[in-house]
Short mmCIF file of C-alpha atoms and ligand atoms in Angstrom, two decimals:
data_model
loop_
_atom_site.label_atom_id
_atom_site.label_comp_id
_atom_site.label_asym_id
_atom_site.label_seq_id
_atom_site.Cartn_x
_atom_site.Cartn_y
_atom_site.Cartn_z
CA MET T 1 30.97 44.30 -10.32
CA SER T 2 34.19 43.75 -8.56
CA ALA T 3 36.31 43.66 -11.23
CA GLY T 4 39.20 41.24 -9.02
CA GLY T 5 42.82 41.99 -9.08
CA PRO T 6 45.57 40.09 -11.07
CA GLU T 7 46.05 37.91 -8.00
CA SER T 8 42.66 37.28 -6.99
CA SER T 9 41.64 33.92 -6.04
CA ILE T 10 39.29 32.03 -8.55
CA MET T 11 36.18 30.55 -6.70
CA PHE T 12 34.86 26.83 -7.39
CA ILE T 13 31.30 26.06 -6.20
CA ALA T 14 30.60 22.70 -5.90
CA GLY T 15 27.73 20.20 -4.05
CA THR T 16 27.68 16.62 -6.01
CA ARG T 17 29.69 13.97 -7.11
CA PRO T 18 30.02 14.90 -10.99
CA GLU T 19 30.56 18.59 -9.97
CA ALA T 20 33.69 17.21 -7.94
CA VAL T 21 34.73 15.15 -10.56
CA LYS T 22 34.28 18.10 -12.89
CA LEU T 23 36.11 20.53 -11.33
CA ALA T 24 38.45 18.78 -9.91
CA PRO T 25 41.09 18.85 -12.79
CA LEU T 26 40.33 23.04 -12.90
CA VAL T 27 41.33 23.40 -8.75
CA LEU T 28 44.27 21.10 -10.00
CA ASP T 29 45.76 22.95 -12.68
CA MET T 30 44.60 26.43 -11.14
CA ARG T 31 47.45 25.48 -7.91
CA ALA T 32 49.71 23.97 -10.12
CA GLN T 33 50.03 27.27 -11.79
CA GLY T 34 50.34 28.53 -8.47
CA ARG T 35 46.88 30.40 -8.34
CA ALA T 36 44.69 30.46 -5.28
CA ALA T 37 41.99 28.47 -6.11
CA VAL T 38 38.19 28.27 -3.23
CA LEU T 39 36.23 25.60 -3.35
CA VAL T 40 33.26 25.46 -1.60
CA ALA T 41 31.15 22.51 -1.17
CA THR T 42 27.61 23.24 -0.75
CA GLY T 43 26.48 20.28 0.93
CA GLN T 44 24.02 18.84 -1.05
CA HIS T 45 25.33 15.20 -1.71
CA ARG T 46 27.75 14.75 1.93
CA GLU T 47 29.73 11.56 1.39
CA MET T 48 30.03 10.81 -2.71
CA PHE T 49 30.90 14.64 -2.96
CA GLY T 50 34.40 13.82 -0.11
CA GLU T 51 34.81 10.71 -1.78
CA ALA T 52 34.87 11.69 -4.94
CA LEU T 53 37.17 14.96 -4.06
CA ALA T 54 39.65 13.03 -2.45
CA GLY T 55 40.34 10.37 -5.51
CA PHE T 56 42.00 13.44 -6.70
CA GLY T 57 43.79 14.38 -3.68
CA LEU T 58 40.81 17.75 -2.80
CA VAL T 59 39.15 18.80 0.25
CA ALA T 60 36.57 21.66 0.46
CA ASP T 61 38.33 25.17 2.04
CA HIS T 62 34.39 25.83 3.15
CA ASP T 63 31.71 23.29 3.46
CA LEU T 64 28.57 25.30 3.73
CA GLY T 65 26.62 22.19 4.83
CA VAL T 66 23.28 22.56 3.26
CA MET T 67 21.63 19.72 2.87
CA ALA T 68 18.04 19.06 1.67
CA ALA T 69 15.97 16.85 -0.55
CA GLN T 70 13.76 19.42 -2.42
CA PRO T 71 16.07 21.57 -4.87
CA ASP T 72 13.79 24.70 -4.11
CA ALA T 73 15.22 24.21 -0.69
CA VAL T 74 18.60 24.18 -1.37
CA VAL T 75 19.09 27.37 -3.35
CA GLY T 76 16.54 28.79 -0.87
CA GLN T 77 18.77 28.04 2.03
CA LEU T 78 22.09 28.38 -0.13
CA VAL T 79 22.14 31.83 -1.77
CA PRO T 80 22.20 34.25 0.65
CA MET T 81 25.00 31.86 2.80
CA LEU T 82 27.03 31.72 -0.73
CA ALA T 83 26.59 35.38 -1.52
CA ASP T 84 28.00 35.91 2.40
CA LEU T 85 31.09 33.77 1.31
CA ILE T 86 31.84 35.70 -2.07
CA ARG T 87 31.35 39.03 -0.44
CA ARG T 88 34.08 38.71 2.28
CA LEU T 89 36.50 36.34 -0.08
CA GLU T 90 36.17 38.47 -3.10
CA PRO T 91 37.20 36.06 -5.68
CA GLY T 92 37.83 37.31 -9.28
CA PHE T 93 35.53 34.69 -10.05
CA VAL T 94 33.08 32.13 -9.49
CA VAL T 95 32.80 29.20 -10.85
CA VAL T 96 29.93 26.97 -11.14
CA GLN T 97 29.44 23.50 -13.43
CA GLY T 98 26.71 21.52 -14.70
CA ASP T 99 23.09 21.98 -13.65
CA THR T 100 21.91 21.90 -10.21
CA SER T 101 20.74 23.43 -7.51
CA SER T 102 24.11 24.17 -6.07
CA THR T 103 24.99 25.24 -9.57
CA LEU T 104 22.22 27.76 -9.75
CA ALA T 105 22.47 29.44 -6.55
CA GLY T 106 26.01 29.64 -6.76
CA ALA T 107 25.17 31.57 -10.15
CA LEU T 108 22.61 33.47 -8.26
CA ALA T 109 25.25 34.15 -5.40
CA ALA T 110 27.65 35.81 -7.43
CA ARG T 111 25.45 38.21 -9.67
CA TYR T 112 24.12 39.24 -6.62
CA ALA T 113 27.25 40.22 -4.56
CA GLY T 114 28.46 41.59 -8.06
CA VAL T 115 31.18 39.14 -8.83
CA ARG T 116 32.10 37.72 -12.10
CA LEU T 117 30.64 34.41 -13.18
CA ALA T 118 31.44 31.88 -15.34
CA HIS T 119 29.59 28.43 -16.31
CA VAL T 120 31.99 24.55 -16.63
CA GLU T 121 29.77 22.59 -19.43
CA ALA T 122 26.96 25.26 -20.82
CA GLY T 123 24.91 25.25 -23.02
CA LEU T 124 23.36 21.24 -22.49
CA ARG T 125 20.16 21.40 -24.24
CA THR T 126 17.18 18.64 -24.45
CA GLY T 127 15.42 21.35 -26.25
CA THR T 128 12.23 19.96 -23.81
CA ASP T 129 11.34 20.29 -19.62
CA ASP T 130 12.54 16.90 -19.24
CA PRO T 131 15.14 16.82 -17.24
CA HIS T 132 13.55 19.27 -14.97
CA PRO T 133 14.91 21.28 -13.21
CA GLU T 134 18.34 20.15 -14.09
CA GLU T 135 17.20 21.72 -18.26
CA MET T 136 15.93 25.47 -16.57
CA HIS T 137 19.37 25.30 -13.91
CA ARG T 138 21.54 25.68 -17.40
CA LYS T 139 19.01 27.69 -19.22
CA LEU T 140 18.74 30.50 -16.17
CA VAL T 141 22.92 30.19 -15.43
CA ALA T 142 23.41 30.89 -19.17
CA GLN T 143 21.45 34.25 -18.98
CA MET T 144 23.71 35.10 -16.04
CA ALA T 145 26.71 34.02 -16.78
CA GLN T 146 29.64 35.98 -18.37
CA LEU T 147 31.40 33.44 -19.77
CA HIS T 148 30.01 30.02 -20.89
CA PHE T 149 32.16 26.77 -21.38
CA ALA T 150 30.59 25.00 -23.81
CA PRO T 151 32.22 21.82 -24.18
CA THR T 152 31.40 20.73 -27.21
CA PRO T 153 30.61 22.76 -30.74
CA ALA T 154 27.06 21.43 -30.55
CA ALA T 155 26.53 23.21 -26.95
CA ALA T 156 27.74 26.47 -28.16
CA ALA T 157 25.11 26.51 -31.21
CA ALA T 158 22.45 25.97 -28.34
CA LEU T 159 23.95 28.17 -26.85
CA ALA T 160 23.71 30.89 -29.95
CA ALA T 161 20.22 30.12 -30.59
CA GLU T 162 19.08 31.47 -27.47
CA GLY T 163 20.93 34.88 -28.13
CA VAL T 164 24.01 33.73 -25.94
CA ARG T 165 27.62 34.59 -27.89
CA ASP T 166 29.40 36.60 -25.91
CA GLY T 167 31.87 35.02 -23.84
CA VAL T 168 31.49 31.42 -25.10
CA HIS T 169 34.27 28.86 -25.28
CA VAL T 170 34.48 26.32 -26.72
CA THR T 171 36.68 23.23 -24.90
CA GLY T 172 35.94 20.01 -24.54
CA ASN T 173 34.30 18.62 -21.25
CA SER T 174 37.15 18.66 -18.00
CA GLY T 175 35.36 15.43 -17.24
CA ILE T 176 37.33 13.70 -19.56
CA ASP T 177 40.58 15.72 -17.71
CA ALA T 178 39.71 13.70 -14.71
CA LEU T 179 38.59 10.38 -17.09
CA LEU T 180 41.82 10.09 -18.58
CA LEU T 181 43.68 11.31 -15.12
CA MET T 182 42.55 8.88 -12.86
CA ALA T 183 42.84 5.71 -16.16
CA ALA T 184 46.76 6.34 -15.74
CA ARG T 185 47.09 6.60 -12.17
CA LEU T 186 45.47 3.52 -12.70
CA GLU T 187 48.06 2.22 -14.75
CA GLY T 188 50.70 3.87 -12.96
CA ASP T 189 49.77 2.98 -9.22
CA ALA T 190 49.19 -0.79 -8.66
CA GLY T 191 48.27 -0.08 -5.31
CA LEU T 192 45.51 2.05 -5.94
CA ALA T 193 43.97 -0.69 -8.86
CA ASP T 194 44.42 -2.79 -6.05
CA ALA T 195 41.94 -0.91 -3.26
CA ALA T 196 40.11 0.28 -6.71
CA VAL T 197 38.87 -3.46 -7.52
CA ALA T 198 38.36 -4.71 -4.10
CA PRO T 199 34.43 -3.75 -3.74
CA PHE T 200 33.70 -6.49 -6.48
CA ALA T 201 36.76 -8.45 -6.73
CA HIS T 202 34.20 -11.18 -5.59
CA VAL T 203 32.26 -11.19 -8.89
CA PRO T 204 32.65 -14.09 -11.11
CA LYS T 205 34.65 -13.29 -14.07
CA GLY T 206 33.14 -16.33 -16.81
CA ARG T 207 29.92 -13.60 -18.00
CA PRO T 208 30.46 -10.54 -19.37
CA TRP T 209 29.79 -8.12 -17.05
CA ILE T 210 27.01 -5.33 -16.98
CA LEU T 211 27.38 -2.29 -15.21
CA ALA T 212 24.19 -0.25 -14.77
CA THR T 213 24.08 3.09 -13.42
CA ILE T 214 20.00 4.43 -12.38
CA HIS T 215 19.61 7.73 -10.25
CA ARG T 216 17.72 10.75 -12.11
CA ARG T 217 14.24 12.44 -10.63
CA GLU T 218 12.91 11.25 -14.19
CA ASN T 219 13.56 7.50 -13.89
CA ARG T 220 11.94 6.90 -10.50
CA GLY T 221 8.46 4.84 -9.84
CA ARG T 222 7.22 2.92 -13.38
CA ARG T 223 10.24 3.39 -15.42
CA LEU T 224 12.93 2.61 -12.70
CA ALA T 225 10.52 -0.70 -11.71
CA ALA T 226 11.23 -1.80 -15.70
CA VAL T 227 14.57 -0.60 -15.50
CA LEU T 228 15.19 -3.36 -12.81
CA ALA T 229 13.00 -5.76 -13.97
CA ALA T 230 15.22 -5.85 -17.38
CA LEU T 231 18.64 -6.21 -14.83
CA GLY T 232 16.78 -9.10 -13.13
CA GLU T 233 16.64 -10.53 -16.60
CA LEU T 234 19.53 -9.64 -18.31
CA ALA T 235 21.15 -11.30 -15.05
CA ASP T 236 20.16 -14.93 -17.01
CA GLU T 237 23.09 -14.42 -18.55
CA ALA T 238 25.40 -11.99 -17.37
CA GLU T 239 26.69 -10.55 -14.24
CA ILE T 240 25.14 -7.30 -13.11
CA LEU T 241 27.21 -4.60 -11.37
CA LEU T 242 24.91 -2.10 -10.25
CA PRO T 243 26.56 0.94 -8.03
CA VAL T 244 23.55 2.14 -5.40
CA HIS T 245 22.22 5.71 -5.37
CA PRO T 246 21.93 6.57 -1.76
CA SER T 247 18.70 8.14 -2.45
CA PRO T 248 15.90 6.66 -0.97
CA ALA T 249 13.56 6.93 -4.01
CA VAL T 250 16.42 4.64 -5.60
CA ALA T 251 17.51 2.32 -3.01
CA GLY T 252 14.33 1.03 -1.56
CA PRO T 253 13.17 -0.27 -4.59
CA VAL T 254 16.29 -1.94 -6.02
CA ARG T 255 17.13 -4.04 -2.72
CA ALA T 256 13.09 -5.00 -3.21
CA MET T 257 13.23 -6.00 -6.76
CA LEU T 258 17.16 -7.16 -6.93
CA GLY T 259 18.29 -8.18 -3.64
CA GLY T 260 19.62 -12.09 -3.60
CA ARG T 261 18.81 -12.25 -7.10
CA VAL T 262 21.80 -14.05 -8.24
CA GLY T 263 23.89 -12.92 -11.29
CA VAL T 264 23.28 -9.21 -9.09
CA HIS T 265 25.90 -7.68 -7.37
CA LEU T 266 24.32 -4.90 -5.26
CA LEU T 267 27.47 -2.57 -4.47
CA PRO T 268 28.14 0.97 -2.56
CA PRO T 269 28.68 4.13 -4.35
CA LEU T 270 32.03 3.63 -5.94
CA PRO T 271 34.88 6.29 -4.91
CA TYR T 272 36.22 7.26 -8.55
CA ALA T 273 38.94 5.06 -9.05
CA GLY T 274 37.02 2.05 -8.24
CA PHE T 275 33.84 2.90 -10.78
CA VAL T 276 37.03 3.98 -13.55
CA ALA T 277 38.56 0.21 -12.43
CA LEU T 278 35.01 -0.42 -13.12
CA MET T 279 33.85 0.47 -16.48
CA LEU T 280 37.44 -0.40 -17.55
CA ARG T 281 36.23 -3.86 -16.79
CA SER T 282 32.83 -4.08 -18.14
CA ALA T 283 31.36 -5.63 -21.55
CA LEU T 284 28.12 -3.13 -21.83
CA VAL T 285 27.13 -0.09 -19.66
CA LEU T 286 23.01 0.41 -18.75
CA THR T 287 23.26 4.15 -17.25
CA ASP T 288 20.80 7.47 -16.96
CA SER T 289 23.69 8.97 -15.68
CA GLY T 290 25.30 12.42 -17.75
CA GLY T 291 28.84 11.84 -16.75
CA VAL T 292 28.42 8.24 -17.32
CA GLN T 293 27.46 8.85 -21.18
CA GLU T 294 30.06 10.53 -21.86
CA GLU T 295 32.74 8.65 -20.44
CA ALA T 296 31.72 5.63 -21.66
CA PRO T 297 33.03 6.25 -25.92
CA ALA T 298 36.38 7.51 -23.87
CA LEU T 299 36.82 4.11 -22.79
CA GLY T 300 35.61 2.36 -25.65
CA LEU T 301 32.64 0.96 -23.89
CA PRO T 302 29.24 0.33 -25.51
CA CYS T 303 26.68 2.53 -23.61
CA LEU T 304 22.39 2.10 -23.09
CA VAL T 305 21.07 5.24 -22.38
CA LEU T 306 17.85 4.88 -20.12
CA ARG T 307 16.77 7.81 -21.28
CA ASP T 308 14.01 8.95 -24.02
CA GLY T 309 16.37 12.14 -24.71
CA THR T 310 19.66 13.12 -23.60
CA GLU T 311 21.28 16.72 -23.42
CA ARG T 312 24.39 14.97 -25.01
CA PRO T 313 24.02 13.40 -28.50
CA GLU T 314 27.32 13.03 -29.40
CA GLY T 315 28.07 9.49 -27.40
CA LEU T 316 24.98 8.23 -30.20
CA ALA T 317 26.43 10.40 -33.23
CA SER T 318 30.05 8.66 -32.65
CA GLY T 319 28.47 5.39 -32.65
CA ASN T 320 28.72 4.25 -28.91
CA ALA T 321 25.65 4.74 -27.42
CA TRP T 322 22.55 3.56 -28.37
CA LEU T 323 19.68 5.47 -26.71
CA VAL T 324 16.90 2.53 -25.27
CA GLY T 325 14.23 4.59 -22.92
CA ALA T 326 13.15 2.44 -19.94
CA GLN T 327 10.97 0.60 -21.44
CA ARG T 328 11.96 -3.55 -20.07
CA ALA T 329 11.43 -4.92 -23.48
CA ALA T 330 13.08 -2.69 -25.37
CA ILE T 331 16.34 -2.69 -22.80
CA VAL T 332 16.67 -6.60 -23.00
CA ALA T 333 16.71 -6.57 -26.62
CA ALA T 334 19.26 -3.97 -26.90
CA ALA T 335 21.87 -5.65 -23.97
CA ARG T 336 21.24 -8.89 -25.87
CA ALA T 337 21.78 -7.39 -29.31
CA VAL T 338 25.45 -5.71 -28.39
CA LEU T 339 26.49 -9.18 -26.05
CA THR T 340 25.90 -11.68 -28.37
CA ASP T 341 26.78 -9.43 -31.78
CA ALA T 342 30.23 -9.28 -31.57
CA ALA T 343 30.80 -7.04 -34.99
CA LEU T 344 28.69 -4.82 -33.20
CA HIS T 345 30.24 -5.14 -29.97
CA ALA T 346 33.50 -3.92 -30.99
CA ARG T 347 32.11 -0.95 -33.74
CA MET T 348 30.64 0.43 -30.25
CA ALA T 349 33.89 -0.74 -28.61
CA VAL T 350 36.08 2.17 -30.65
CA PRO T 351 37.27 5.11 -28.47
CA ALA T 352 36.32 7.83 -29.31
CA LEU T 353 36.48 11.94 -27.65
CA PRO T 354 33.39 13.13 -28.81
CA TYR T 355 33.08 15.05 -25.60
CA GLY T 356 36.68 16.61 -25.26
CA ASP T 357 40.62 16.12 -25.39
CA GLY T 358 41.32 16.29 -22.08
CA SER T 359 42.49 19.47 -22.08
CA ALA T 360 39.20 21.03 -21.35
CA ALA T 361 40.89 22.58 -17.45
CA ALA T 362 43.80 23.86 -19.50
CA ARG T 363 41.85 25.32 -21.61
CA ILE T 364 39.10 26.50 -19.17
CA ASN T 365 41.67 27.99 -16.58
CA ASP T 366 43.33 30.14 -19.13
CA VAL T 367 40.71 31.88 -20.07
CA LEU T 368 39.52 32.76 -16.21
CA LEU T 369 43.06 34.03 -15.96
CA ARG T 370 43.13 36.54 -18.91
CA PRO T 371 44.34 39.43 -18.64
CA GLY T 372 47.58 37.29 -17.66
CA PRO T 373 50.43 38.73 -17.11
CA THR T 374 51.02 36.18 -14.30
CA SER T 375 49.99 33.79 -16.82
CA SER T 376 53.01 31.94 -18.53
CA ARG T 377 51.78 29.74 -19.96
CA GLN T 378 50.80 30.12 -24.38
CA ARG T 379 47.02 30.04 -25.05
CA LEU T 380 45.54 26.99 -26.02
CA GLU T 381 43.63 26.62 -29.15
CA SER T 382 40.08 25.48 -28.76
CA TRP T 383 38.19 22.39 -28.78
CA SER T 384 37.31 21.44 -32.53
CA GLY T 385 35.06 18.53 -30.94
CA SER T 386 36.74 16.23 -33.32
CA ALA T 387 39.33 13.66 -31.28
CA ALA T 388 43.41 14.90 -31.29
CA HIS T 389 44.06 12.07 -30.32
CA ARG T 390 41.99 8.39 -29.60
CA PRO T 391 42.72 6.75 -26.59
CA GLN T 392 44.14 3.07 -26.64
CA SER T 393 41.58 0.80 -27.37
CA GLN T 394 40.04 -1.48 -24.50
CA ALA T 395 39.34 -4.47 -25.97
CA ALA T 396 41.35 -6.46 -23.94
CA ARG T 397 38.67 -5.96 -21.06
CA ARG T 398 36.65 -8.98 -22.24
N1 LIG V 401 30.35 7.65 -10.03
C1 LIG V 401 31.36 7.31 -9.16
N2 LIG V 401 31.23 6.09 -8.60
C2 LIG V 401 29.91 5.35 -8.55
C3 LIG V 401 28.71 6.20 -9.95
C4 LIG V 401 29.35 7.45 -10.45
O1 LIG V 401 32.19 7.82 -8.92
O2 LIG V 401 29.40 4.73 -8.04
C5 LIG V 401 30.89 8.87 -11.23
C6 LIG V 401 31.40 8.60 -12.43
O3 LIG V 401 32.38 8.16 -12.84
C7 LIG V 401 30.78 10.31 -12.96
C8 LIG V 401 29.89 10.35 -12.52
O4 LIG V 401 30.16 10.09 -10.99
O5 LIG V 401 32.05 10.38 -13.86
C9 LIG V 401 28.75 10.79 -12.56
O6 LIG V 401 27.68 11.58 -11.67
P1 LIG V 401 26.26 10.59 -11.37
O7 LIG V 401 25.75 9.55 -12.94
O8 LIG V 401 25.87 10.93 -9.52
O9 LIG V 401 25.44 12.24 -11.89
P2 LIG V 401 24.97 12.62 -13.46
O10 LIG V 401 26.59 12.89 -14.03
O11 LIG V 401 24.09 12.07 -13.77
O12 LIG V 401 24.99 14.27 -13.23
#
């Protein structure tokens, strides 16, 4: 296995929007230290990926352009292309993030090419085969990686329960770094803030805003129809803002069921700055997104999770989120309760940081660059899982 010299580069492989958001802080921090970070786009999500990277002033150094509908086709095409690139560039580490087909392909390619592998956001488990294939991807990558960056103590415990104990570091989730970075930029840059809100500047402000996102494979078909029916019903009492995922299996039913409905605002997928601005402005979020489940507590945005189980239980424990599933009546009842009971809303809107404190990238890079004669920084303590600080309450938005 290639050890990589002290000056060798670190290769980051990413393909989807959440991978772009969550690896951007690592790439920025690595480059700020004067270290070579090579960013490889697999092509899995073309526009949403590029847009998310652009929000951080980044572009991919290599774009493999592999876009296929099925995960097996993505993995099958990517592995030899990535292995070839890794052999040519000889990075000291390959870093993959999360649970996508690009994650698995990057991990396999690194190991076939004999280069050390690091997994960011390791150890998230539902303990079931749902979501599929994501849970399987995460478990397989845990068997391959030399370094496992668990966002929370619970994620590290899940790895230990599978016998993965060496090379595990609890760091917080780098998605919280990205969020706090973007929230601060929005606060300090009026031009950016104005541009960010432009896609939803037309939405009336008299009623509360419910932000909704839905895209997961396990929520398609009948479950998606039930969620959309619930959103249609809630439009009688709130403005519904729904950035529509471009997948035809999502966008088709969304337009058929909610297109033209008064009080429902179908938006394009938003650039990251716009989406953060929308979270800051909304009274409630309904989502099946992993990243949004992590971001909402940090912003004090009450969150209803449209799934039957979650690999991110920390937001439930902190009281910021509820698991409501995908039944129409349950979703409507829960959303009404949160919007009409001011005391309940206030409890769920207390900002909390169960997923990270915004220093995950620095902790992860510190480990990646060890032993570090060239790293002058002090080693950072690992993330304890409790908030070192809490962000300011966002109650002003309502
Ligand atoms: N996001 C975004 N624009 C949108 C919707 C979401 O930038 O219109 C961001 C969101 O803030 C989070 C990430 O995309 O950081 C989540 O991605 P997604 O829901 O697609 O994937 P998941 O997190 O479920 O893997």
